[in-house]
Amino acid sequence: MRERGDIRMERLSRFIFTAPSWPRSLVIIIALGLFIDLALLRAKVPLLFFGTCAFTVPALVAFLTTRPLVRILGKDLSWNRSGLLSFSAVVLGIIVTALAAVGSDSGFLLPITYATSLGVILSLRMPVLVAIADYRLHRMIVPSALQSLAGLGAGYLYFGPEFLWWAIGLLLIFGMGSSIFIWLIDHPLKRSFGVSGLSFLNALIAHITDGSKTLEGFFRDIGEEVTVPQVSVVFSRQGRPNTVFTAPNVHPGPMGEIGSANLPKMLHDSFSEEVFVTHGCATHDFNLVSEDEAAKIATALKSSFGDLTFAEGASRSFRSRHGSVGILTQRFTDSVMMVSTRSPERTEDIDYNIGIAIMAEGHRWFRDVVFVDAHNCMTELSSPVLPASLIGTEYYRAALAALEEAAGMPLEPLSVGVSHQQLPFNRDEGFGDLGVQVLITAVGEQKTAYVLFDGNNMHEGAREEIQAAISDLVDDAEIMTTDSHVVNTISGRNPIGLAVLPELVIPHVRAAVMEAILDLAPAEVAGTTTWCERLNIFGSQRIVQFASTVNVLLIFIPPLSLGMLILAFVLSILMFSVIG
């Protein structure tokens, strides 16, 4: 299966890193300056404390002043990132300046290479600050120039007034080159999506570092409106709150607290009933652009619960398979609930159109068709299941066979038990805020457990281990995840069972299942289908288009930046030739 853009976007997480602590950067900056001081003591014409004055002091000045200045301009920059930027500029400056020691003892060459290093430092700091602090270049020019301007003072001290003319000319050349480079990498995204790519990068870094939700504004700009169905099965037990089993056909992404990433908890907390928010058929194209959109879904659901007709009767659950796809199916009067999986093969997002086709076929026999992607086997980051693909066809045929069989299943009295337990694991370990929920249906002598974890997929094999661990308590069970992306910052790889081994989770699952069994009571059931209207989502193929543009930019940025540096060096040589 060809890798889609949303997966390529997740793979961009390898470019996101945590800056080292600022004291470490400063120690290295000071050490490099002292090392150069010692090395220059052996030169024919010693330059006392040149390393400290020319590199360490300008870096310390830039470190101390860049963050306050950026904050005055209304943005933020951490001390760690400011320290890393100053350190990186020192290393680059030393490398360029060291060219004076290659093949020449000319006293004229060192001022030239040091002046050039100040220009190179400016060309590094400009795009970095525009990317991580404020995409508006005119506001970042002064913060970008601080280290180079401090270096002008050192150059004047060692090389005299003439040095200033060379250095200022070089700063202008490299500054213009860097400005053109920034425009070139920002323009394609602005042209394609009408928004600044650097603005997106600012918002992304702000989200990663301090949880900012400014990314939602970006997604709102590129989003589009849709109307999607949401099907639920509601269980009613005398003297107890209703229990709702629902399958949204929007995607709980993209990450962290952005968009609909925490949709399962948002919907769950909107109701007094116990709500199981499973994963329907939707890919990252159907991410909500902001948390506010979840309220529209909650409102639509509440309106659908106002006119329910409950009835007795449910079939026993049964399993069917076509190709790699297996489905656990259970009929509830004129509704049917289907939970699909490909485990032990990878189970990934199913395209919205596949779900709609299955529901449409199911309406030949049932008024309401709940189709769930169990999302319970992750082997690697993989692309979603698309219509007409081999796997997509397997889902369709497996569902059609299950629907036909369910239509002929006899109805018997139904009992339902529910449990909801928080878990002692956190988001970094792959567990969302809702913990684990268990729904037990008892028909005749058969007990079926629907176990729902709040998380993004399950590590390969974890589903089978948990099923085996509760096989003495129930006759059949399916293990599902909500696909909540609140457990992810960028990368989609943080499945349940990876950071926390299944054997540590199993005791909590067994306790939840036993609690649900003890909670069993006679139940009536009603199905409902509601339409969630005018939801703002990312939009069809937007993630693919955006990721494709970004990946093309990543291919061209290295040669483009090298070309701009070469051009700046050529202009510098021409300038020195004219002066000479």
Coordinates of C-alpha atoms in Angstrom, one line a residue, residues 29 43 48 66 75 171 193 240 264 292-293 313 317 332 344 360 408 418 426 438 441 445 465 467 508 555:
I29 CA 30.3 28.2 24.3
A43 CA 50.3 31.8 16.4
L48 CA 45.1 37.5 23.1
T66 CA 17.3 37.5 22.3
K75 CA 6.2 36.1 21.1
L171 CA 25.8 41.4 6.8
F193 CA -3.2 27.0 1.1
R240 CA -30.0 3.0 36.4
P264 CA -13.7 10.6 23.2
D292 CA -15.6 23.7 19.6
E293 CA -16.7 21.4 16.8
G313 CA -34.4 -8.6 22.7
S317 CA -22.9 -12.4 19.4
F332 CA -30.3 -5.6 19.0
P344 CA -2.9 -10.0 14.2
A360 CA -26.1 1.6 3.4
G408 CA -31.6 -14.2 10.7
V418 CA -21.1 -1.7 32.7
N426 CA -0.5 8.4 31.6
V438 CA -16.3 -2.4 29.7
T441 CA -24.0 -8.2 27.1
E445 CA -25.8 -18.4 28.7
E465 CA -3.0 -11.4 25.4
Q467 CA -8.5 -11.6 25.3
H508 CA -7.1 -3.8 35.7
I555 CA 14.0 17.9 -0.5

